[in-house]
Short mmCIF file of C-alpha atoms and ligand atoms in Angstrom, two decimals:
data_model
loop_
_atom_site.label_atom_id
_atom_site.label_comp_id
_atom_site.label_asym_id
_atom_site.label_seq_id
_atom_site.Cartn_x
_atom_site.Cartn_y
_atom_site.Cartn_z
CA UNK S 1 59.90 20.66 20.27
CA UNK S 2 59.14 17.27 18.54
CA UNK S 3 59.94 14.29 20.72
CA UNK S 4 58.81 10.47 21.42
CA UNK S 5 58.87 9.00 24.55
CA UNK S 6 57.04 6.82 26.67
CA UNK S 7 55.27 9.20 29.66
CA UNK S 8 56.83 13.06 30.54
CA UNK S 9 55.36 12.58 33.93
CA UNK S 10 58.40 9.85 35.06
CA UNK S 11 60.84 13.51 34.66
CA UNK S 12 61.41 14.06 38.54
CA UNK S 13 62.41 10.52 39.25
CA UNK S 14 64.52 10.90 35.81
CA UNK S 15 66.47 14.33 37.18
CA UNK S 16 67.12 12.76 40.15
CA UNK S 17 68.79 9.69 38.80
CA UNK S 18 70.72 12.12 36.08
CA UNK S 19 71.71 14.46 39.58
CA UNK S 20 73.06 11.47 40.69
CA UNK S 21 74.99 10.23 38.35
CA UNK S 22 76.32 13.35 37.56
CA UNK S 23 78.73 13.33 41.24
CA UNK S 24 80.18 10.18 40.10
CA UNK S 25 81.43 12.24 36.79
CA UNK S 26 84.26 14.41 37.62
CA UNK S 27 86.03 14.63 34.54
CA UNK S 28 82.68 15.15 32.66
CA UNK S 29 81.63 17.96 34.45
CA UNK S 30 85.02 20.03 33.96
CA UNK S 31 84.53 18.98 30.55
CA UNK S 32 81.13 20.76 30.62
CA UNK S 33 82.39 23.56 33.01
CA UNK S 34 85.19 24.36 30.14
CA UNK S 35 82.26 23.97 27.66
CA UNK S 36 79.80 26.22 29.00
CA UNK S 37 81.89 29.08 29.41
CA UNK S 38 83.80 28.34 25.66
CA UNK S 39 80.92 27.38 23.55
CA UNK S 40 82.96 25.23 21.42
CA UNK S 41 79.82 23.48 19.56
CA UNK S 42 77.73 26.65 19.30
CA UNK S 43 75.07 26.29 16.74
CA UNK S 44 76.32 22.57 15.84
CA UNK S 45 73.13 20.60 14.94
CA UNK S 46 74.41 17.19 16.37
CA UNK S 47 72.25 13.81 16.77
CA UNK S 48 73.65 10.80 19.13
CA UNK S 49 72.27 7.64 18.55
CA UNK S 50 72.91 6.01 22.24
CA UNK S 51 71.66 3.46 25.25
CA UNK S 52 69.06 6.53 26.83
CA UNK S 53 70.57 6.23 30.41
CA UNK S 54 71.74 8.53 32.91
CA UNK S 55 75.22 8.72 32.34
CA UNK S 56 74.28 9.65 28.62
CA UNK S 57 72.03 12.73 30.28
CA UNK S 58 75.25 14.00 31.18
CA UNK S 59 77.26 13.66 27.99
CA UNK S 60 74.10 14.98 26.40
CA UNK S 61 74.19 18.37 28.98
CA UNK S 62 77.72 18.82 28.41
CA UNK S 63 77.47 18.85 24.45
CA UNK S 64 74.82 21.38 25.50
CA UNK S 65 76.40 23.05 27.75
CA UNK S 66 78.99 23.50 24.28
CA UNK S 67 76.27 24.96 22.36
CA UNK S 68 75.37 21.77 20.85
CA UNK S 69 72.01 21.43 18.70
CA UNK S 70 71.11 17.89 19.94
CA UNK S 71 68.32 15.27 19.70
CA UNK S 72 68.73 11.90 20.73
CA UNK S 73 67.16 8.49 20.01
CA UNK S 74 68.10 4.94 21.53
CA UNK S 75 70.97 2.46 20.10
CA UNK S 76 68.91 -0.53 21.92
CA UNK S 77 65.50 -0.52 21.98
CA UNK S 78 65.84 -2.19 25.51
CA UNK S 79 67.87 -0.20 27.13
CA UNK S 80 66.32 3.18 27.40
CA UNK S 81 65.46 4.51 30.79
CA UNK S 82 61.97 6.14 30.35
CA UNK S 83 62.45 8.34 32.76
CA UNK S 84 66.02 9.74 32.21
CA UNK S 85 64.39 10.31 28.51
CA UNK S 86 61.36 12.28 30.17
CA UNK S 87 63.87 14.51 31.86
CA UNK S 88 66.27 15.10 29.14
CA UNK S 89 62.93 16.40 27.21
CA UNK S 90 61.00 18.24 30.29
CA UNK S 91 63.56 19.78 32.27
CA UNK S 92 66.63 20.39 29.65
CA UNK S 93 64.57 20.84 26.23
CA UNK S 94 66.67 18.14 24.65
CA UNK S 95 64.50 16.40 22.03
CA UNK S 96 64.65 12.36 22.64
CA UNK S 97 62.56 9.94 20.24
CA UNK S 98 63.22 6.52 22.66
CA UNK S 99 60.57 4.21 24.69
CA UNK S 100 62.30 0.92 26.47
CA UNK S 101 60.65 -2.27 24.17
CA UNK S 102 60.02 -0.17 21.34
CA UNK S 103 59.66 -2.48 18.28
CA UNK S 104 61.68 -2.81 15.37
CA UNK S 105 59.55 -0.31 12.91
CA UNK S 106 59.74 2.10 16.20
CA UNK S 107 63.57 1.99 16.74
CA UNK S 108 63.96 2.64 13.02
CA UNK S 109 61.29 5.21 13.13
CA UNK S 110 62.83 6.99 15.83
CA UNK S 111 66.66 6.96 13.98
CA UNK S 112 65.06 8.78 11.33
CA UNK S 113 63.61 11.15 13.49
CA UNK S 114 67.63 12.05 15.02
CA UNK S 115 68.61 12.57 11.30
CA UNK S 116 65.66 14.50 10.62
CA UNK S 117 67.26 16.84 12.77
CA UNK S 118 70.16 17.70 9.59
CA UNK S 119 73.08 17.38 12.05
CA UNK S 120 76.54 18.06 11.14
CA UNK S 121 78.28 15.77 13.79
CA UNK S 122 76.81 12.27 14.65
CA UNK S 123 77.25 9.98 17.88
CA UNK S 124 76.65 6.17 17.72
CA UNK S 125 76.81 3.03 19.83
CA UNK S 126 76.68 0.27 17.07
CA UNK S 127 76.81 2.26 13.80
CA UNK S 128 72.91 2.21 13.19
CA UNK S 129 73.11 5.91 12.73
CA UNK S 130 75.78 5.95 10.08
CA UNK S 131 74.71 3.63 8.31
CA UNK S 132 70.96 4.70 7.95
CA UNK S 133 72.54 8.28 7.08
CA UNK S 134 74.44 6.24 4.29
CA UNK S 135 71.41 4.17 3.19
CA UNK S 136 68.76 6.41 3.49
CA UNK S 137 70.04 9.79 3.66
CA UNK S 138 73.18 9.54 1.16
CA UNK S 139 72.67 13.08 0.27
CA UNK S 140 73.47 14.33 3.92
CA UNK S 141 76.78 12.81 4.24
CA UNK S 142 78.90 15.46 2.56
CA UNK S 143 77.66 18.68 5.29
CA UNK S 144 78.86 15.60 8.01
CA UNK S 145 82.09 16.82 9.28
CA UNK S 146 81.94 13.86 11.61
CA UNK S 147 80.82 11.01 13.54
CA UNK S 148 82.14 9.51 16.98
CA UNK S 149 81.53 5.48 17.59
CA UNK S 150 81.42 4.23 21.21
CA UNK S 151 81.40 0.30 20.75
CA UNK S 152 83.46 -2.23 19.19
CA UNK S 153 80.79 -3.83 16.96
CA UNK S 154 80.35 -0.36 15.62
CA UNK S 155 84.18 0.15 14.91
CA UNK S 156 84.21 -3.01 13.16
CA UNK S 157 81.26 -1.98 11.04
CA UNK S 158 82.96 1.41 10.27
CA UNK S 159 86.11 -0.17 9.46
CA UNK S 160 84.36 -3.35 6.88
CA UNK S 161 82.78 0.55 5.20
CA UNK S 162 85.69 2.10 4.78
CA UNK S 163 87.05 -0.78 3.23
CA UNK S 164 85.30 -1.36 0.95
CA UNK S 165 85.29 2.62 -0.16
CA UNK S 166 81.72 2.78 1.25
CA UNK S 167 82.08 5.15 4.35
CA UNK S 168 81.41 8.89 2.99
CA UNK S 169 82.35 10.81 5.95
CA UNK S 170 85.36 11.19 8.56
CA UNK S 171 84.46 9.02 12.12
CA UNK S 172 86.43 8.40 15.11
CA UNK S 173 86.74 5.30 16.81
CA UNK S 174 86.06 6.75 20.55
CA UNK S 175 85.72 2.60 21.46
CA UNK S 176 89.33 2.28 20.82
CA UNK S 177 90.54 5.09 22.95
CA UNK S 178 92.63 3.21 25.99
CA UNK S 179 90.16 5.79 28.01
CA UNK S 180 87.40 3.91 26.57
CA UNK S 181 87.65 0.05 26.60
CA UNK S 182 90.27 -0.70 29.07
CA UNK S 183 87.76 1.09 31.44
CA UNK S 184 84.33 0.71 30.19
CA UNK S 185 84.54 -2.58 28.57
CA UNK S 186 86.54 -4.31 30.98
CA UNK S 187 85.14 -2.85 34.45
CA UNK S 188 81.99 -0.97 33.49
CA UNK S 189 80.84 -4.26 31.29
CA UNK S 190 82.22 -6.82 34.14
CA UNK S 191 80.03 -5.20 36.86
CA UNK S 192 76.77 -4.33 35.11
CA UNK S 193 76.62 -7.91 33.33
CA UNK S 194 76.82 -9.71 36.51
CA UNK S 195 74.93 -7.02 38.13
CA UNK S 196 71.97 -7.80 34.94
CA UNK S 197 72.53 -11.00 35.19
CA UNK S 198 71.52 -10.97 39.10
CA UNK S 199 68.64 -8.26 38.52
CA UNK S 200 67.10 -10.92 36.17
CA UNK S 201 67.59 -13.96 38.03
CA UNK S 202 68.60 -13.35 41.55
CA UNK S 203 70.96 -16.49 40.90
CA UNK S 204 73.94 -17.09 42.99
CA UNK S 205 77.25 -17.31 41.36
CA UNK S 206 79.28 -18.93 43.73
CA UNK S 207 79.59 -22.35 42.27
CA UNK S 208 78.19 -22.27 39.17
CA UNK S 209 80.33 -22.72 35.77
CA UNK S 210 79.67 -19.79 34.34
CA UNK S 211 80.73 -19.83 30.43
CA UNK S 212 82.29 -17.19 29.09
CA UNK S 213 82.49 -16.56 25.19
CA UNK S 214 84.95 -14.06 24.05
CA UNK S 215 88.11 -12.97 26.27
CA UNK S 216 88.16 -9.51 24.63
CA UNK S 217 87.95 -6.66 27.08
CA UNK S 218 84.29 -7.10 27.93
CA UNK S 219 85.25 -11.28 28.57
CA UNK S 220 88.31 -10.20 30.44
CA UNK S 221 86.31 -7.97 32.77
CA UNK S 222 83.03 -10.77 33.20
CA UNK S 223 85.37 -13.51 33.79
CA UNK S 224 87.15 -11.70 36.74
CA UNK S 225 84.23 -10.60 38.37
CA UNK S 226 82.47 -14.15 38.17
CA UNK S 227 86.18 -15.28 39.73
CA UNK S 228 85.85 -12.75 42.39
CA UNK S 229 82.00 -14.25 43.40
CA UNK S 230 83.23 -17.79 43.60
CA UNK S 231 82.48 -18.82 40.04
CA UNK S 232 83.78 -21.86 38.13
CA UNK S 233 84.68 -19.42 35.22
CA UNK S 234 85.19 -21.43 31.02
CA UNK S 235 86.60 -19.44 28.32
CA UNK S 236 85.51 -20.29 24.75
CA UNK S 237 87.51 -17.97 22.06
CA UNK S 238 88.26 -18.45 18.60
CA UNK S 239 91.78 -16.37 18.93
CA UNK S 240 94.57 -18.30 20.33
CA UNK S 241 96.62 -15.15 21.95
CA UNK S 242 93.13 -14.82 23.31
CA UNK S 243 92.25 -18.07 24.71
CA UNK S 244 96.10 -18.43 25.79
CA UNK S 245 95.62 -15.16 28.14
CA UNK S 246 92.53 -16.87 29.50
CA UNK S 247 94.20 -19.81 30.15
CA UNK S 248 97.34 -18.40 32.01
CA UNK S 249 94.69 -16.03 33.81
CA UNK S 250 93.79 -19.20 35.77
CA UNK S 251 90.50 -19.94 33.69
CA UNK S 252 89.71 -23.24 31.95
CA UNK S 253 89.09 -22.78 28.41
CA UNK S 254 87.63 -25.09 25.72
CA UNK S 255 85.35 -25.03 22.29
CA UNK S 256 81.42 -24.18 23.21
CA UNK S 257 80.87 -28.16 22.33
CA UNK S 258 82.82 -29.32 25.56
CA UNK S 259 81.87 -26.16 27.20
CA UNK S 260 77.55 -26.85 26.61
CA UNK S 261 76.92 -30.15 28.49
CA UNK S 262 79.28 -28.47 31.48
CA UNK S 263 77.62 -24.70 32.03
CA UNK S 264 74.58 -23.70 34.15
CA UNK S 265 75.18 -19.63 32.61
CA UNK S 266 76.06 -18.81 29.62
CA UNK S 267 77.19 -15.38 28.72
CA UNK S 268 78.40 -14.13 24.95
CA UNK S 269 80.58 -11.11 24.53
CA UNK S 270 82.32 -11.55 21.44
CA UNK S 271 80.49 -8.98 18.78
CA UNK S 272 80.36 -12.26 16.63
CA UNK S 273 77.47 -13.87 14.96
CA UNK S 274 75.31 -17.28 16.25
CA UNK S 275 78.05 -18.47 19.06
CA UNK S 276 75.75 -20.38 20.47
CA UNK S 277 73.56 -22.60 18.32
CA UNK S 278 70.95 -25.60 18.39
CA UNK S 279 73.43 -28.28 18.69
CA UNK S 280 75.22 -26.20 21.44
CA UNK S 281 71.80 -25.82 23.33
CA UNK S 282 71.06 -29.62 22.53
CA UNK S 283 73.46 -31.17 25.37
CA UNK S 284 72.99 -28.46 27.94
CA UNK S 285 72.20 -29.36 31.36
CA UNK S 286 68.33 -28.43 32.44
CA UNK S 287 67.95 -25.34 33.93
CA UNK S 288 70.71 -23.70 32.21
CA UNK S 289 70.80 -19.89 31.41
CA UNK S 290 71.85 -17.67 28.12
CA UNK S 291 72.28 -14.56 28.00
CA UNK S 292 74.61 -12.12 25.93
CA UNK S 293 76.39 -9.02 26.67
CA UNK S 294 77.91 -8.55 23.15
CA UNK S 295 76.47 -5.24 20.91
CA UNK S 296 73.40 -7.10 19.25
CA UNK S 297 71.24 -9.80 19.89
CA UNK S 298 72.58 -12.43 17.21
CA UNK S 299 75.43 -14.27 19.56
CA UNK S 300 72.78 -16.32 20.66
CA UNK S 301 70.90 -18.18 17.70
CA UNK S 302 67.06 -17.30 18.67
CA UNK S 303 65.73 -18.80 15.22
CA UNK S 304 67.39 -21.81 16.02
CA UNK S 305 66.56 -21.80 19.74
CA UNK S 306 63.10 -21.98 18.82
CA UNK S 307 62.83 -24.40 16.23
CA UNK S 308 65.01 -26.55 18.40
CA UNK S 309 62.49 -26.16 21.28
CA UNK S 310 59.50 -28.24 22.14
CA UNK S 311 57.37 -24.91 23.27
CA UNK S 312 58.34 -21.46 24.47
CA UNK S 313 59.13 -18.81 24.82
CA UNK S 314 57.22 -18.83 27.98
CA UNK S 315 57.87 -15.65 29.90
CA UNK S 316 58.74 -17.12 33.88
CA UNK S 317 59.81 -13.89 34.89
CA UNK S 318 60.52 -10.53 34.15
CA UNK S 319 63.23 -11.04 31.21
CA UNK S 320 63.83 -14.61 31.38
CA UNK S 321 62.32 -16.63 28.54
CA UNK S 322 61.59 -20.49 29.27
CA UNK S 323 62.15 -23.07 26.39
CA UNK S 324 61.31 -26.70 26.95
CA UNK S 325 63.64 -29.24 24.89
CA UNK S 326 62.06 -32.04 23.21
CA UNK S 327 62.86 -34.45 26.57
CA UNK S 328 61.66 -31.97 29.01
CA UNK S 329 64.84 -30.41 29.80
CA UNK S 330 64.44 -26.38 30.44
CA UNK S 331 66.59 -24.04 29.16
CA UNK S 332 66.27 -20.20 29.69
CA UNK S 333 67.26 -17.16 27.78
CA UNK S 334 67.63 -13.55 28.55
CA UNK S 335 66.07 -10.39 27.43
CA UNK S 336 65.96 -11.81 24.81
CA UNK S 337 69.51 -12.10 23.80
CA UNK S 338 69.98 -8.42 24.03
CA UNK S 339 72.61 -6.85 25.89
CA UNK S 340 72.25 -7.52 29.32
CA UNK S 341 73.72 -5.26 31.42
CA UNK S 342 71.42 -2.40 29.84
CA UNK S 343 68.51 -4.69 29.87
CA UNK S 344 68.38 -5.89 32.93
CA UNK S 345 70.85 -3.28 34.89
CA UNK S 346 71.47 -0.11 34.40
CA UNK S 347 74.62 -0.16 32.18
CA UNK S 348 77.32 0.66 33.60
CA UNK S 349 78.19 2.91 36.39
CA UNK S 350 78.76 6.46 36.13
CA UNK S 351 82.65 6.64 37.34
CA UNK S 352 83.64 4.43 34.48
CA UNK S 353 81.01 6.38 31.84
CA UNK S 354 82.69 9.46 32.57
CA UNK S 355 85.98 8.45 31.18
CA UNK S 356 84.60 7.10 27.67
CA UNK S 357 82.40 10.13 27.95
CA UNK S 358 84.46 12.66 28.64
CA UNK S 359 86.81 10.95 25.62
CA UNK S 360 83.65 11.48 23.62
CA UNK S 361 82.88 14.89 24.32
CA UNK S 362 86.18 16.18 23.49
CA UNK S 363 87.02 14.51 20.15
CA UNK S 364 83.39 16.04 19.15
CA UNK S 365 85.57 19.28 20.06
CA UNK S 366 88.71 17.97 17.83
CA UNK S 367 86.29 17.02 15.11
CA UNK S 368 84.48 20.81 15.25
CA UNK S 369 88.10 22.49 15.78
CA UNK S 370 89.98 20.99 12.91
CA UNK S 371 90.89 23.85 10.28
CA UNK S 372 89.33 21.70 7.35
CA UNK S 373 87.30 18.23 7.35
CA UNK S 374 88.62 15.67 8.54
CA UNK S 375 89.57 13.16 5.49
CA UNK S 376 86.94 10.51 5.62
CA UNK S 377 88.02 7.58 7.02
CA UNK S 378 87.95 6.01 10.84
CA UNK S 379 90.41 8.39 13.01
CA UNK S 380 91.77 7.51 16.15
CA UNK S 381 91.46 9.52 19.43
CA UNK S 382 94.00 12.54 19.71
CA UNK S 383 97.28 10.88 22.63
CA UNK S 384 96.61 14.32 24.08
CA UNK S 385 92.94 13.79 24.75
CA UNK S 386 93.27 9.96 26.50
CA UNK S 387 96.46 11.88 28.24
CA UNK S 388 94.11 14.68 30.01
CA UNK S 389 91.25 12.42 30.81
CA UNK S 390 93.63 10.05 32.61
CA UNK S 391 95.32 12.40 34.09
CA UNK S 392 92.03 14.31 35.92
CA UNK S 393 90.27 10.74 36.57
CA UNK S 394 93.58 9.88 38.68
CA UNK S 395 93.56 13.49 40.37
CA UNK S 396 89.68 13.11 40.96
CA UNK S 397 90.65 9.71 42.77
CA UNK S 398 93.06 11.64 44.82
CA UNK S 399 95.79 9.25 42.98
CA UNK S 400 98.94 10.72 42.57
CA UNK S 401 101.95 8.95 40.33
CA UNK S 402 106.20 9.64 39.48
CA UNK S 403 106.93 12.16 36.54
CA UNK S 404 110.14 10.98 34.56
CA UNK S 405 113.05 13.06 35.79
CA UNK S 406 115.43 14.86 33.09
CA UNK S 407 118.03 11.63 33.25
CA UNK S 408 115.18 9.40 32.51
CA UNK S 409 113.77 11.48 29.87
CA UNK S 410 117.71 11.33 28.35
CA UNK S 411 117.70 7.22 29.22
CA UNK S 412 114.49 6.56 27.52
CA UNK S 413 115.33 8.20 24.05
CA UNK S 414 119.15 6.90 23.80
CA UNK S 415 120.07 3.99 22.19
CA UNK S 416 123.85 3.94 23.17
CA UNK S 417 124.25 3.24 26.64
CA UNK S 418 123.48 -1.08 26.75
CA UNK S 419 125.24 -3.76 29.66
N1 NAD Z 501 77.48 -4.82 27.19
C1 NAD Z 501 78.04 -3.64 26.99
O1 NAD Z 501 77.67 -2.65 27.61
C2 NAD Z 501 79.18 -3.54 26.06
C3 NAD Z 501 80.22 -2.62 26.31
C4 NAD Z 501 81.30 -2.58 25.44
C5 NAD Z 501 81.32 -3.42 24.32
N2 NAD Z 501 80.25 -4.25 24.09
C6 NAD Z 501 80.19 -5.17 22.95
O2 NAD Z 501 80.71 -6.43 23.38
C7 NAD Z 501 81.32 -7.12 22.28
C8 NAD Z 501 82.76 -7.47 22.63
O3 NAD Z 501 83.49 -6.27 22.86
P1 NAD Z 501 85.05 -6.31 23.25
O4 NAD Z 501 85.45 -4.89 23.38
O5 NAD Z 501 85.29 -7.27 24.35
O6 NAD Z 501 85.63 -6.91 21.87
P2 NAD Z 501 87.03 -7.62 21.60
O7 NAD Z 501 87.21 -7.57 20.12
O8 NAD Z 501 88.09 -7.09 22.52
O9 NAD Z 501 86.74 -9.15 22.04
C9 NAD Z 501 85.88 -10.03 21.38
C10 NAD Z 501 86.49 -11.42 21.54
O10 NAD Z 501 85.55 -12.40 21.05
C11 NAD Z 501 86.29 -13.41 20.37
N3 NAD Z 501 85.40 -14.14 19.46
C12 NAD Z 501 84.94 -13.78 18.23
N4 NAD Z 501 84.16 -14.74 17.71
C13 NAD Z 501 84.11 -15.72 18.64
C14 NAD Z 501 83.46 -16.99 18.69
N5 NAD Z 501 82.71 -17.44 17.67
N6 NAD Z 501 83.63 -17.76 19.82
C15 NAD Z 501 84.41 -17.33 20.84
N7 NAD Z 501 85.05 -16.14 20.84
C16 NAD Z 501 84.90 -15.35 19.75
C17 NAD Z 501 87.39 -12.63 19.66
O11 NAD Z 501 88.46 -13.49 19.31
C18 NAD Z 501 87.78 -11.61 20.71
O12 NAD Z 501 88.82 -12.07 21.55
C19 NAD Z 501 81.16 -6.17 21.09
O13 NAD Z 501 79.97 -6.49 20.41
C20 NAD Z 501 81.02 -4.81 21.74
O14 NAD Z 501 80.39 -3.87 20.89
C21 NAD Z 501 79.22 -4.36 24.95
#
């Protein structure tokens, strides 16, 4: 078995962290249960182009467990855990090309390596897959039946290909599922981008402005959990529904210019390009922090950052970067812009993974069941599938709710009975 990652030795610390994961995944593992005794993936060739953590160990068991082909390289090359990648490879044969800080050529290398392995059904976390398999590998995209995305930057990707006629195979938009990024993106991304923001600067919260820009779900999530810490929480957004939700959710909100001079953390989550720039950075306060949580590291304008500065980057501590401003000011930036939460945490927790998991592994079942190919084109998650997921994550939280009685069935579809 080919593979590339950083040391096979770090396996038994890796299965450990995968065993544990794996109890916070209820849903996930009666997906796998189902799949192991079904087969429905049997002799799929598949490749998944994801952050390497623990919770993906156990989507990449289940599809597995279905009879699922698989290899596996990284959608960040930060956020791979080097030894959940040892122990995908040493104790469940599942090829992974992924080493945490790879460089660029690496990370590239390494996607070529997952499409080396001719699958028929692609994963992705950004769209880096499918659109090296469209660049590169043109010639593969009709045996495709399909692809699943997990993040919003890769939906909007998808979507900007189809449009413009460019997308050659059929991909579903797992990030949209409500099972996805009501879930994941609000909670998972709230907890674990605090929780990376802590790792890398053991910073308290309470009392700092902490900036926030972008009140999607991922925003929405941050702010509240900054809130809940004791944090001075500012919105920035460029969508007025947006920025009037974060305003009547109790948070201050205001353009990055007003916003700059005011925050000691910074934070991006808003998929978007160069949110904060040179003359943002310009009228910060000294010591203040960036970092982003968004899908790739271009929220923050680096380039900029660094012409703008008088020296740095000067490496302080583990993941925080030190730039001194022309009058001495300090201003610091995070993993380097990347995504936080994986860079510095551990992404996020298992209970919310195994919702947009579990979503995942079962539309690759929809995808491999339908009588024909899919048309090609971004497809939204089956109602049935969000409906069953939901449905075991309450009963797995010992949560029980109403079911409509026969006269409210009757009430609900009627139109004639009014005052
Ligand atoms: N860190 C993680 O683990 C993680 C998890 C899920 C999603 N993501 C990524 O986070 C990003 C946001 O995801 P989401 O689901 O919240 O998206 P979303 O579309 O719900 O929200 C993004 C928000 O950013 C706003 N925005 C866009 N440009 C802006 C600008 N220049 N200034 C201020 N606001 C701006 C938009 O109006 C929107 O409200 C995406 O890149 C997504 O892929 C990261």
């Amino acid at each position: 078995m080919n593979y590339h990652i950083k040391d096979i030795a770090l396996a038994a610390e890796g299965k450990r962290r995968i065993e544990w994961a794996e109890r916070d995944m209820p849903v996930l593992r009666l997906v796998k249960e189902r799949f192991d005794n079904e087969k429905p993936l049997k002799g799929k060739k598949m490749s998944a182009c994801l952050h390497i953590t623990a919770e993906t160990a156990n989507l990449a068991r289940t599809l597995q467990a279905g009879g699922a082909d698989l290899a596996l390289c990284a959608s960040n090359p930060l956020s791979t855990q080097n030894d959940v990648a040892a122990s995908l490879v040493k104790d469940f044969s599942i090829p992974v090309y992924a080493i945490t800080g790879e460089d660029h050529e690496t990370y590239y290398q390494h996607i070529r390596a997952a499409i080396e392995h001719q699958p028929v059904i692609t994963m992705d976390d950004g769209a880096d897959l499918v659109s090296n398999i469209h660049s590169d590998y043109p010639h593969m995209s009709d045996s495709i039946l399909g692809s699943m995305e997990e993040t919003t930057t890769g939906v909007i990707r998808l979507r900007a290909m189809a449009k413009d006629g460019a997308l050659k195979f059929p991909v579903i938009a797992v990030n949209d599922a409500m099972t996805k990024n009501l879930f994941d993106n609000r909670y998972g991304t709230g907890q674990s981008t605090v929780d990376g923001i802590i790792r890398a600067t053991d910073i308290l919260l309470a009392g700092k402005n902490v900036v926030i820009a972008g009140y999607g779900w991922c925003g929405k999530g941050f702010g509240m959990r900054c809130r809940g810490m004791g944090a001075n929480v500012i919105v920035t957004e460029v969508d007025p529904i947006r920025a009037l939700e974060a305003a009547m959710d109790g948070f201050r909100v205001m353009p990055m210019m007003d916003a700059a001079p005011v925050g000691d953390l910074f934070c991006t989550m808003t998929g978007d390009i160069h949110v904060i720039r040179p003359e943002h950075v310009r009228v910060m306060k000294d010591g203040a922090i960036m970092a982003n949580s968004g899908h790739f590291n271009v929220e923050i304008d680096i380039d900029g950052l660094k012409k703008l500065a008088k020296s740095g980057p000067k490496e302080v501590r583990h993941l925080v970067d030190e730039y001194i401003l022309a009058d001495g000011r300090r201003v610091y930036l995070l993993a380097d812009g990347r995504l936080i939460n994986l860079a510095a945490a551990e992404g996020h927790p298992a209970s919310v993974m195994d919702m947009s998991f579990a979503t995942q592994a079962l539309a690759t079942e929809w995808v491999v069941k339908q009588p024909q190919r899919l048309q090609v084109g971004v497809h939204n998650v089956p109602a049935e599938i969000e409906d069953w997921v939901s449905r075991l994550k309450l009963k797995s939280m010992n949560i029980g709710i109403d079911e409509l009685t026969e006269e409210q069935k009757k009430y609900l579809a009627s139109w004639e009975m009014g005052t």
